[in-house]
Amino acid sequence: MSIPVLTAVSDSRWEAEFVSALARGDHDVEVVRRCVDIADLLAAAAAGIGRVVLLSGDLRRLDREALTRLAAAGVAVVGLVRDEPAERRLRQLGVGHVLADDAQPAEVIAALIAAVGTGPVVPGHALADPGAALPPPPRTAADAAGSGSERPAGRLVAVWGPTGAPGRSSVALGLAAELAELGISALLVDADGYGGVAAQLLGLLDEAPGLAAACRLANNGTLDLPGLAELAVEVRPGLCVLTGIARADRWPELRPTGLEVVLDMARRLADVTVVDCSFCLERDEELSFDTAAPRRNGATLTALAAADTVVAVASGDPVGLQRLVRGLGELADAVPGVTPMTVVNRVRPAAVGGGQPELEISAALERFAGLRDIRFVPLDLAAFDAAVALGRTLPETALSSPARLALQSIAASLIGRPTPRPRGKLFARRR
Ligand SMILES: Nc1ncnc2c1ncn2[C@@H]1O[C@H](COP(=O)(O)OP(=O)(O)OP(=O)(O)O)[C@@H](O)[C@H]1O
Ligand SMILES: [Mg+2]
């Protein structure tokens, strides 16, 4: 039985010639449908009509999203391109079988058969290998993009926490800022699909292209390392930020297919990438029959799945702690096998009945969730209010504040370093 082939070729004359060339002989492939555009192609793929598609690289709306849908339908891909940039783009999108658009029918038939053997395209696959034996990491993200040299893959830390504004964004920014202070290049990625605040916290324009633009380019297969570095704003030496979406209704711009590539590439840009996630872990595919439809919480779920370390942030009061305990169950469902680092933020004695809040909270979390090794950040309105008012980080505005010292210690432990000794006088000056 011959292999059923779909075609979606912009040059309809070439397409017609190819179809009649096939009809003239006895081949292992057969064109079962000539699709007029990407929507037609996706519908044919979803209907299970073809096993492989021959498509033009310049087909309108051919992106990572479309290739993901083709892969989900089990359809392999052969691309036809006019020039080298078009070939590069298709290869970046993960298409392994690419031919010149004037290829001979025999060559095309061989490629179609080979593509079926290889299987459907896994978008983003081309970016998976960040390199092995590499020189020491550069100091800043921009340096990394400019150096042209490969380096070890950086780490990805996703900062999540349940509803109730426990301080996810503050902790994410605080950790990234402290890592930069420790000489580790850090990239803060604001992936909160319910409205990002990183730009506001750092006094940047919140309409900056940032992460949404990076996801768009990645989805089109045109994002590269210098392009990502350009979108990341350097706010301090060693600290860059990819700002998020200012309004919650822009969530479809943080497409998981694009974000996956951005986060993969971010590992080559910074030693540690810290992702600020939203609270909600609900999966909405169950509510929809279209499993490839945009997912409301896709950005958070993608970041959590990609992360090497998940930091779970809770508010240090009875409501916040109870939300954490429930939320950890949802987190375990969303990311099976995850063991988050728990950070209890906004800790103050009065909220847990006085005494030593760290002891009270540790005992409660061990009893109700079996959690140990909790990290604490005290309620420190003076420090956070001053930093937010100035659009700066805690190390810049509140160097010796209790919240800053706590975040510094957590950041150090994230990279396996001891807590830095406080700067300042070792001995009181003699009068
Ligand atoms: N340890 C702290 N002490 C005092 N204020 C804090 C502390 N941590 C965070 N805040 C303040 O709490 C507020 C909410 O913090 P943040 O925006 O980080 O929460 P979030 O969990 O990211 O919320 P959202 O659900 O909006 O994303 C901010 O005004 C922040 O400055
Ligand atoms: Mg937030």
CSV table of C-alpha atoms and ligand atoms in Angstrom, one decimal:
chain,number,residue,atom,x,y,z
A,1,MET,CA,0.0,0.0,0.0
A,2,SER,CA,1.4,3.4,-0.9
A,3,ILE,CA,2.0,6.2,1.6
A,4,PRO,CA,-0.8,8.8,1.7
A,5,VAL,CA,0.7,12.2,1.1
A,6,LEU,CA,-0.8,15.7,1.8
A,7,THR,CA,0.5,18.6,-0.1
A,8,ALA,CA,0.4,22.3,0.8
A,9,VAL,CA,2.7,24.0,-1.8
A,10,SER,CA,2.5,27.7,-2.6
A,11,ASP,CA,3.7,27.1,-6.2
A,12,SER,CA,0.5,25.4,-7.6
A,13,ARG,CA,2.1,24.7,-11.0
A,14,TRP,CA,5.0,22.8,-9.5
A,15,GLU,CA,2.5,21.0,-7.3
A,16,ALA,CA,0.3,20.0,-10.3
A,17,GLU,CA,3.4,18.8,-12.2
A,18,PHE,CA,4.5,16.7,-9.2
A,19,VAL,CA,1.1,15.1,-8.9
A,20,SER,CA,1.0,14.2,-12.6
A,21,ALA,CA,4.6,12.9,-12.4
A,22,LEU,CA,3.4,10.6,-9.6
A,23,ALA,CA,0.4,9.5,-11.6
A,24,ARG,CA,2.6,8.5,-14.6
A,25,GLY,CA,4.5,5.8,-12.7
A,26,ASP,CA,4.1,3.2,-10.0
A,27,HIS,CA,5.3,4.8,-6.8
A,28,ASP,CA,5.3,4.1,-3.0
A,29,VAL,CA,3.6,7.4,-2.4
A,30,GLU,CA,0.3,8.8,-3.4
A,31,VAL,CA,-1.1,12.4,-3.1
A,32,VAL,CA,-4.4,12.1,-1.3
A,33,ARG,CA,-5.2,15.7,-0.8
A,34,ARG,CA,-3.9,19.1,-2.1
A,35,CYS,CA,-4.5,21.6,0.7
A,36,VAL,CA,-5.0,25.2,-0.1
A,37,ASP,CA,-3.6,26.6,3.2
A,38,ILE,CA,-2.5,25.7,6.6
A,39,ALA,CA,-6.1,25.5,8.0
A,40,ASP,CA,-7.0,23.0,5.3
A,41,LEU,CA,-3.8,21.0,5.9
A,42,LEU,CA,-4.5,20.9,9.7
A,43,ALA,CA,-8.0,19.7,9.1
A,44,ALA,CA,-6.9,17.0,6.7
A,45,ALA,CA,-4.1,15.9,9.2
A,46,ALA,CA,-6.6,15.8,12.1
A,47,ALA,CA,-9.0,13.7,10.0
A,48,GLY,CA,-6.1,11.1,9.6
A,49,ILE,CA,-6.0,11.4,5.8
A,50,GLY,CA,-2.3,11.6,5.3
A,51,ARG,CA,0.9,10.2,6.9
A,52,VAL,CA,3.3,12.9,5.6
A,53,VAL,CA,2.9,16.4,4.2
A,54,LEU,CA,5.0,18.1,1.5
A,55,LEU,CA,4.8,21.8,2.3
A,56,SER,CA,6.4,25.1,1.3
A,57,GLY,CA,8.5,26.8,3.9
A,58,ASP,CA,6.8,30.1,3.1
A,59,LEU,CA,3.3,28.8,3.7
A,60,ARG,CA,1.4,31.5,5.6
A,61,ARG,CA,1.0,30.8,9.3
A,62,LEU,CA,3.4,27.8,9.3
A,63,ASP,CA,4.8,28.0,12.8
A,64,ARG,CA,5.7,25.8,15.8
A,65,GLU,CA,2.0,25.7,16.8
A,66,ALA,CA,1.0,24.3,13.4
A,67,LEU,CA,3.9,21.7,13.4
A,68,THR,CA,2.9,20.7,16.9
A,69,ARG,CA,-0.6,20.0,15.6
A,70,LEU,CA,0.8,18.0,12.7
A,71,ALA,CA,2.9,16.0,15.1
A,72,ALA,CA,-0.1,15.3,17.3
A,73,ALA,CA,-1.9,14.0,14.2
A,74,GLY,CA,1.1,11.7,13.5
A,75,VAL,CA,1.9,13.5,10.2
A,76,ALA,CA,5.6,13.7,9.2
A,77,VAL,CA,6.9,16.8,7.3
A,78,VAL,CA,9.0,17.5,4.2
A,79,GLY,CA,9.7,21.1,3.5
A,80,LEU,CA,10.4,22.9,0.2
A,81,VAL,CA,12.5,26.1,0.4
A,82,ARG,CA,13.6,28.7,-2.0
A,83,ASP,CA,16.8,29.9,-0.2
A,84,GLU,CA,19.1,29.4,2.8
A,85,PRO,CA,17.3,31.6,5.3
A,86,ALA,CA,14.1,29.7,4.6
A,87,GLU,CA,15.9,26.4,5.1
A,88,ARG,CA,17.4,27.7,8.4
A,89,ARG,CA,14.0,28.7,9.6
A,90,LEU,CA,12.4,25.3,8.9
A,91,ARG,CA,15.4,23.5,10.5
A,92,GLN,CA,15.0,25.7,13.6
A,93,LEU,CA,11.4,24.7,13.7
A,94,GLY,CA,12.6,21.1,13.8
A,95,VAL,CA,11.9,20.0,10.2
A,96,GLY,CA,14.7,17.6,9.3
A,97,HIS,CA,13.7,16.9,5.7
A,98,VAL,CA,14.2,20.0,3.6
A,99,LEU,CA,14.6,20.2,-0.2
A,100,ALA,CA,15.1,23.0,-2.7
A,101,ASP,CA,11.7,23.9,-4.3
A,102,ASP,CA,13.0,22.8,-7.7
A,103,ALA,CA,13.8,19.3,-6.6
A,104,GLN,CA,13.2,16.4,-8.9
A,105,PRO,CA,10.2,14.2,-8.2
A,106,ALA,CA,12.4,11.2,-7.5
A,107,GLU,CA,14.2,13.2,-4.8
A,108,VAL,CA,10.9,14.4,-3.3
A,109,ILE,CA,9.5,10.8,-3.2
A,110,ALA,CA,12.7,9.6,-1.4
A,111,ALA,CA,12.4,12.4,1.1
A,112,LEU,CA,8.7,11.7,1.8
A,113,ILE,CA,9.5,8.0,2.4
A,114,ALA,CA,12.5,8.9,4.7
A,115,ALA,CA,10.3,11.4,6.6
A,116,VAL,CA,7.7,8.7,7.3
A,117,GLY,CA,10.5,6.6,8.6
A,118,THR,CA,11.8,9.4,10.9
A,119,GLY,CA,8.3,10.1,12.2
A,120,PRO,CA,6.5,13.4,13.0
A,121,VAL,CA,8.5,16.6,13.6
A,122,VAL,CA,9.1,17.4,17.3
A,123,PRO,CA,9.2,21.2,17.3
A,124,GLY,CA,12.1,22.7,19.2
A,125,HIS,CA,14.1,19.5,18.9
A,126,ALA,CA,16.8,21.4,16.9
A,127,LEU,CA,17.6,23.5,20.0
A,128,ALA,CA,17.9,20.7,22.5
A,129,ASP,CA,21.7,20.3,22.5
A,130,PRO,CA,23.3,23.3,24.2
A,131,GLY,CA,26.9,21.9,23.9
A,132,ALA,CA,29.2,20.0,26.1
A,133,ALA,CA,32.9,20.8,26.9
A,134,LEU,CA,32.7,24.6,27.1
A,135,PRO,CA,34.5,27.7,28.3
A,136,PRO,CA,33.6,29.4,31.6
A,137,PRO,CA,30.3,31.3,31.6
A,138,PRO,CA,30.3,34.9,30.6
A,139,ARG,CA,29.4,37.5,33.2
A,140,THR,CA,26.2,38.9,31.6
A,141,ALA,CA,23.5,37.6,29.4
A,142,ALA,CA,24.4,40.1,26.7
A,143,ASP,CA,28.0,38.8,26.8
A,144,ALA,CA,26.8,35.3,26.3
A,145,ALA,CA,24.9,36.2,23.2
A,146,GLY,CA,27.8,38.2,21.7
A,147,SER,CA,30.6,35.7,22.5
A,148,GLY,CA,29.5,33.2,19.9
A,149,SER,CA,30.9,30.5,22.1
A,150,GLU,CA,28.9,27.6,23.5
A,151,ARG,CA,28.8,27.1,27.3
A,152,PRO,CA,27.2,24.7,29.8
A,153,ALA,CA,23.4,24.9,29.9
A,154,GLY,CA,22.3,27.2,32.7
A,155,ARG,CA,19.7,26.2,35.4
A,156,LEU,CA,16.0,26.9,35.3
A,157,VAL,CA,14.2,27.8,38.5
A,158,ALA,CA,10.4,28.2,38.4
A,159,VAL,CA,8.9,30.3,41.2
A,160,TRP,CA,5.3,29.3,41.9
A,161,GLY,CA,2.9,29.7,44.8
A,162,PRO,CA,-0.8,29.4,45.4
A,163,THR,CA,-3.4,32.1,45.0
A,164,GLY,CA,-3.5,35.1,47.4
A,165,ALA,CA,-0.4,37.0,46.3
A,166,PRO,CA,2.1,35.3,48.6
A,167,GLY,CA,5.0,37.1,47.0
A,168,ARG,CA,6.0,35.0,44.0
A,169,SER,CA,7.1,38.0,41.9
A,170,SER,CA,9.0,39.5,44.9
A,171,VAL,CA,10.8,36.3,45.6
A,172,ALA,CA,11.5,35.6,41.9
A,173,LEU,CA,13.0,39.1,41.5
A,174,GLY,CA,14.8,38.9,44.9
A,175,LEU,CA,16.4,35.6,44.0
A,176,ALA,CA,17.5,36.7,40.5
A,177,ALA,CA,19.0,39.9,42.0
A,178,GLU,CA,20.8,38.1,44.7
A,179,LEU,CA,22.2,35.6,42.2
A,180,ALA,CA,23.6,38.5,40.1
A,181,GLU,CA,25.1,39.9,43.3
A,182,LEU,CA,26.8,36.5,43.8
A,183,GLY,CA,28.4,36.8,40.4
A,184,ILE,CA,26.0,34.4,38.7
A,185,SER,CA,24.4,35.8,35.5
A,186,ALA,CA,20.7,35.7,36.1
A,187,LEU,CA,17.7,36.1,33.7
A,188,LEU,CA,14.3,36.9,35.3
A,189,VAL,CA,11.5,35.7,33.0
A,190,ASP,CA,8.0,37.1,33.8
A,191,ALA,CA,5.7,34.3,32.6
A,192,ASP,CA,2.7,35.1,34.7
A,193,GLY,CA,-0.2,34.7,32.3
A,194,TYR,CA,-2.5,36.6,34.6
A,195,GLY,CA,-0.6,39.9,34.2
A,196,GLY,CA,3.1,40.4,34.8
A,197,VAL,CA,4.7,42.9,37.2
A,198,ALA,CA,8.4,42.5,36.6
A,199,ALA,CA,8.5,45.6,34.5
A,200,GLN,CA,6.8,47.7,37.1
A,201,LEU,CA,8.9,46.3,39.9
A,202,LEU,CA,12.0,47.4,38.0
A,203,GLY,CA,10.8,50.7,36.7
A,204,LEU,CA,10.7,49.6,33.0
A,205,LEU,CA,8.1,50.2,30.3
A,206,ASP,CA,5.5,47.5,30.8
A,207,GLU,CA,4.7,47.6,27.0
A,208,ALA,CA,8.2,46.5,26.2
A,209,PRO,CA,8.2,43.5,23.7
A,210,GLY,CA,9.9,41.1,26.2
A,211,LEU,CA,8.7,37.5,26.6
A,212,ALA,CA,5.6,37.8,24.3
A,213,ALA,CA,7.9,38.9,21.4
A,214,ALA,CA,10.4,36.1,22.2
A,215,CYS,CA,7.6,33.5,22.2
A,216,ARG,CA,6.3,34.9,18.9
A,217,LEU,CA,9.7,34.7,17.3
A,218,ALA,CA,10.3,31.2,18.7
A,219,ASN,CA,7.0,30.1,17.4
A,220,ASN,CA,7.9,31.4,13.9
A,221,GLY,CA,11.3,29.7,14.1
A,222,THR,CA,13.2,33.0,13.9
A,223,LEU,CA,14.4,33.4,17.5
A,224,ASP,CA,18.2,33.1,18.0
A,225,LEU,CA,20.5,33.8,20.9
A,226,PRO,CA,21.4,37.5,20.0
A,227,GLY,CA,17.7,38.1,19.3
A,228,LEU,CA,16.8,36.8,22.8
A,229,ALA,CA,19.5,38.8,24.4
A,230,GLU,CA,18.2,42.0,22.7
A,231,LEU,CA,14.7,41.4,24.1
A,232,ALA,CA,16.2,40.9,27.6
A,233,VAL,CA,16.7,44.2,29.3
A,234,GLU,CA,19.9,44.4,31.5
A,235,VAL,CA,18.8,46.2,34.7
A,236,ARG,CA,22.0,45.5,36.8
A,237,PRO,CA,25.3,44.0,36.0
A,238,GLY,CA,24.5,40.3,35.6
A,239,LEU,CA,20.8,40.7,35.9
A,240,CYS,CA,18.5,40.7,32.9
A,241,VAL,CA,14.8,40.6,32.6
A,242,LEU,CA,12.3,39.4,30.0
A,243,THR,CA,9.2,41.4,30.9
A,244,GLY,CA,5.8,39.8,30.7
A,245,ILE,CA,2.4,40.7,29.5
A,246,ALA,CA,0.9,43.7,31.3
A,247,ARG,CA,-2.7,42.6,30.8
A,248,ALA,CA,-4.3,39.2,31.6
A,249,ASP,CA,-6.2,39.1,28.3
A,250,ARG,CA,-2.9,38.8,26.4
A,251,TRP,CA,-2.2,35.4,27.8
A,252,PRO,CA,-2.5,33.6,24.4
A,253,GLU,CA,0.8,35.4,23.5
A,254,LEU,CA,2.7,33.2,25.9
A,255,ARG,CA,2.3,30.1,23.8
A,256,PRO,CA,3.8,27.0,25.4
A,257,THR,CA,5.3,25.9,22.1
A,258,GLY,CA,7.2,29.2,21.9
A,259,LEU,CA,7.9,29.4,25.6
A,260,GLU,CA,9.5,26.0,25.6
A,261,VAL,CA,12.1,27.2,23.1
A,262,VAL,CA,12.6,30.5,24.9
A,263,LEU,CA,13.4,28.7,28.2
A,264,ASP,CA,15.6,26.2,26.4
A,265,MET,CA,17.5,29.1,24.8
A,266,ALA,CA,17.6,31.1,28.1
A,267,ARG,CA,19.7,28.3,29.5
A,268,ARG,CA,22.4,29.3,27.0
A,269,LEU,CA,22.0,33.0,27.9
A,270,ALA,CA,22.3,33.0,31.7
A,271,ASP,CA,23.7,30.8,34.4
A,272,VAL,CA,20.4,30.8,36.1
A,273,THR,CA,17.0,31.6,34.6
A,274,VAL,CA,14.3,32.5,37.2
A,275,VAL,CA,10.7,32.2,36.0
A,276,ASP,CA,7.9,34.1,37.7
A,277,CYS,CA,4.8,31.8,37.3
A,278,SER,CA,1.2,32.4,38.0
A,279,PHE,CA,-0.7,30.6,40.7
A,280,CYS,CA,-3.2,28.6,38.6
A,281,LEU,CA,-2.3,25.1,37.6
A,282,GLU,CA,-5.7,24.1,36.2
A,283,ARG,CA,-5.5,22.1,32.9
A,284,ASP,CA,-8.2,23.2,30.5
A,285,GLU,CA,-7.9,20.5,27.8
A,286,GLU,CA,-10.3,18.4,29.8
A,287,LEU,CA,-12.9,21.1,29.2
A,288,SER,CA,-12.3,21.1,25.5
A,289,PHE,CA,-12.3,18.5,22.8
A,290,ASP,CA,-9.6,20.4,20.9
A,291,THR,CA,-6.5,19.2,22.7
A,292,ALA,CA,-4.2,21.5,20.6
A,293,ALA,CA,-6.2,24.7,21.6
A,294,PRO,CA,-4.3,27.4,23.5
A,295,ARG,CA,-4.2,26.6,27.2
A,296,ARG,CA,-5.0,29.2,29.7
A,297,ASN,CA,-2.3,28.1,32.1
A,298,GLY,CA,0.1,26.7,29.5
A,299,ALA,CA,2.9,29.1,30.3
A,300,THR,CA,3.0,28.2,34.0
A,301,LEU,CA,2.7,24.5,33.3
A,302,THR,CA,5.4,24.7,30.7
A,303,ALA,CA,7.8,26.5,33.0
A,304,LEU,CA,7.2,24.1,35.8
A,305,ALA,CA,7.7,21.1,33.6
A,306,ALA,CA,11.0,22.5,32.2
A,307,ALA,CA,12.4,23.7,35.6
A,308,ASP,CA,15.3,22.0,37.4
A,309,THR,CA,14.1,23.5,40.6
A,310,VAL,CA,10.6,24.6,41.6
A,311,VAL,CA,10.4,27.2,44.4
A,312,ALA,CA,7.0,27.2,46.1
A,313,VAL,CA,6.2,30.5,47.9
A,314,ALA,CA,3.6,30.7,50.6
A,315,SER,CA,2.4,33.6,52.8
A,316,GLY,CA,3.3,33.1,56.5
A,317,ASP,CA,-0.2,33.2,57.9
A,318,PRO,CA,-2.8,30.5,58.5
A,319,VAL,CA,-4.7,31.2,55.2
A,320,GLY,CA,-1.5,31.3,53.2
A,321,LEU,CA,-0.2,28.1,54.8
A,322,GLN,CA,-3.4,26.2,54.2
A,323,ARG,CA,-3.4,27.4,50.5
A,324,LEU,CA,0.1,26.1,50.2
A,325,VAL,CA,-0.7,22.7,51.6
A,326,ARG,CA,-3.6,22.3,49.1
A,327,GLY,CA,-1.6,23.9,46.3
A,328,LEU,CA,1.2,21.4,46.7
A,329,GLY,CA,-1.3,18.6,45.9
A,330,GLU,CA,-2.2,20.4,42.7
A,331,LEU,CA,1.5,20.9,41.9
A,332,ALA,CA,2.3,17.2,42.4
A,333,ASP,CA,-0.5,16.5,39.9
A,334,ALA,CA,0.8,19.0,37.4
A,335,VAL,CA,4.5,18.1,37.7
A,336,PRO,CA,4.7,14.5,38.9
A,337,GLY,CA,7.7,13.8,41.1
A,338,VAL,CA,8.5,17.4,41.8
A,339,THR,CA,10.1,18.2,45.2
A,340,PRO,CA,9.8,22.0,45.6
A,341,MET,CA,11.9,24.2,47.7
A,342,THR,CA,9.4,25.9,50.1
A,343,VAL,CA,9.8,29.5,50.9
A,344,VAL,CA,7.4,31.0,53.5
A,345,ASN,CA,7.3,34.7,52.9
A,346,ARG,CA,5.8,37.6,54.8
A,347,VAL,CA,6.6,35.9,58.1
A,348,ARG,CA,5.6,37.8,61.2
A,349,PRO,CA,4.9,36.6,64.8
A,350,ALA,CA,1.4,38.1,65.1
A,351,ALA,CA,0.0,36.1,62.2
A,352,VAL,CA,0.7,32.7,63.9
A,353,GLY,CA,-0.1,33.6,67.5
A,354,GLY,CA,3.1,35.2,68.5
A,355,GLY,CA,6.3,33.4,69.7
A,356,GLN,CA,8.8,32.2,67.1
A,357,PRO,CA,6.9,32.1,63.8
A,358,GLU,CA,9.6,30.0,62.1
A,359,LEU,CA,9.2,27.2,64.7
A,360,GLU,CA,5.4,27.4,64.6
A,361,ILE,CA,5.3,27.3,60.8
A,362,SER,CA,7.9,24.5,60.4
A,363,ALA,CA,5.9,22.4,62.9
A,364,ALA,CA,2.6,23.0,61.1
A,365,LEU,CA,4.0,22.3,57.6
A,366,GLU,CA,5.7,19.1,58.7
A,367,ARG,CA,2.5,17.9,60.4
A,368,PHE,CA,0.1,18.7,57.5
A,369,ALA,CA,2.3,18.3,54.4
A,370,GLY,CA,5.4,16.4,55.6
A,371,LEU,CA,7.5,19.4,54.6
A,372,ARG,CA,11.0,19.9,56.1
A,373,ASP,CA,13.8,22.4,55.4
A,374,ILE,CA,11.5,25.4,55.0
A,375,ARG,CA,13.1,28.8,54.1
A,376,PHE,CA,11.7,32.0,55.5
A,377,VAL,CA,11.5,35.6,54.4
A,378,PRO,CA,10.2,38.0,57.0
A,379,LEU,CA,7.5,40.5,56.5
A,380,ASP,CA,9.6,43.6,55.7
A,381,LEU,CA,7.3,46.4,54.5
A,382,ALA,CA,10.0,49.0,54.8
A,383,ALA,CA,12.4,47.2,52.5
A,384,PHE,CA,9.9,46.1,49.8
A,385,ASP,CA,8.0,49.4,49.8
A,386,ALA,CA,11.2,51.4,49.3
A,387,ALA,CA,12.4,49.0,46.5
A,388,VAL,CA,9.0,49.1,44.7
A,389,ALA,CA,8.7,52.9,45.0
A,390,LEU,CA,12.1,53.3,43.4
A,391,GLY,CA,11.8,50.5,40.8
A,392,ARG,CA,15.0,48.9,42.2
A,393,THR,CA,16.1,45.6,43.7
A,394,LEU,CA,16.6,45.0,47.4
A,395,PRO,CA,20.4,44.8,47.2
A,396,GLU,CA,20.3,48.3,45.8
A,397,THR,CA,17.9,49.9,48.2
A,398,ALA,CA,17.8,47.8,51.4
A,399,LEU,CA,21.2,46.1,51.6
A,400,SER,CA,21.0,45.0,55.2
A,401,SER,CA,17.3,44.6,55.5
A,402,PRO,CA,16.0,41.3,57.0
A,403,ALA,CA,14.1,40.4,53.8
A,404,ARG,CA,17.2,41.0,51.7
A,405,LEU,CA,19.5,38.9,53.9
A,406,ALA,CA,16.9,36.1,53.8
A,407,LEU,CA,16.7,36.1,50.0
A,408,GLN,CA,20.5,36.3,49.8
A,409,SER,CA,20.8,33.2,51.8
A,410,ILE,CA,18.2,31.3,49.8
A,411,ALA,CA,19.8,32.4,46.5
A,412,ALA,CA,23.2,31.1,47.8
A,413,SER,CA,21.7,27.8,48.8
A,414,LEU,CA,20.1,27.4,45.3
A,415,ILE,CA,23.6,27.3,43.8
A,416,GLY,CA,25.1,25.3,46.6
A,417,ARG,CA,27.1,28.1,48.2
A,418,PRO,CA,27.3,29.1,51.8
A,419,THR,CA,25.4,32.3,52.9
A,420,PRO,CA,27.7,35.3,52.3
A,421,ARG,CA,29.0,36.9,55.4
A,422,PRO,CA,27.4,40.3,56.1
A,423,ARG,CA,29.6,43.1,54.8
A,424,GLY,CA,30.6,45.9,57.2
A,425,LYS,CA,32.9,46.4,60.2
A,426,LEU,CA,34.2,43.3,62.0
A,427,PHE,CA,35.1,45.3,65.1
A,428,ALA,CA,33.5,48.3,66.7
A,429,ARG,CA,35.7,51.4,66.1
A,430,ARG,CA,37.6,52.6,69.2
A,431,ARG,CA,36.5,56.0,70.4
B,1,LIG,N1,8.4,39.8,52.6
B,1,LIG,C1,7.6,40.8,52.3
B,1,LIG,N2,7.4,41.8,53.2
B,1,LIG,C2,6.6,42.9,52.8
B,1,LIG,N3,6.0,43.0,51.7
B,1,LIG,C3,6.1,42.0,50.8
B,1,LIG,C4,6.9,40.9,51.0
B,1,LIG,N4,6.9,40.1,50.0
B,1,LIG,C5,6.1,40.7,49.1
B,1,LIG,N5,5.6,41.8,49.6
B,1,LIG,C6,4.7,42.8,48.9
B,1,LIG,O1,3.5,42.1,48.7
B,1,LIG,C7,2.9,42.5,47.5
B,1,LIG,C8,2.5,41.3,46.6
B,1,LIG,O2,3.8,40.7,46.3
B,1,LIG,P1,4.0,40.0,44.9
B,1,LIG,O3,3.5,40.9,43.8
B,1,LIG,O4,5.4,39.6,44.8
B,1,LIG,O5,3.0,38.8,45.0
B,1,LIG,P2,2.6,37.7,43.9
B,1,LIG,O6,2.4,36.4,44.7
B,1,LIG,O7,3.5,37.7,42.8
B,1,LIG,O8,1.1,38.2,43.5
B,1,LIG,P3,0.3,38.1,42.2
B,1,LIG,O9,-0.8,37.1,42.5
B,1,LIG,O10,-0.3,39.4,41.9
B,1,LIG,O11,1.2,37.6,41.1
B,1,LIG,C9,3.8,43.5,46.9
B,1,LIG,O12,3.4,44.8,47.2
B,1,LIG,C10,5.1,43.2,47.6
B,1,LIG,O13,5.9,44.4,47.7
B,2,MG,MG,3.2,38.0,40.8
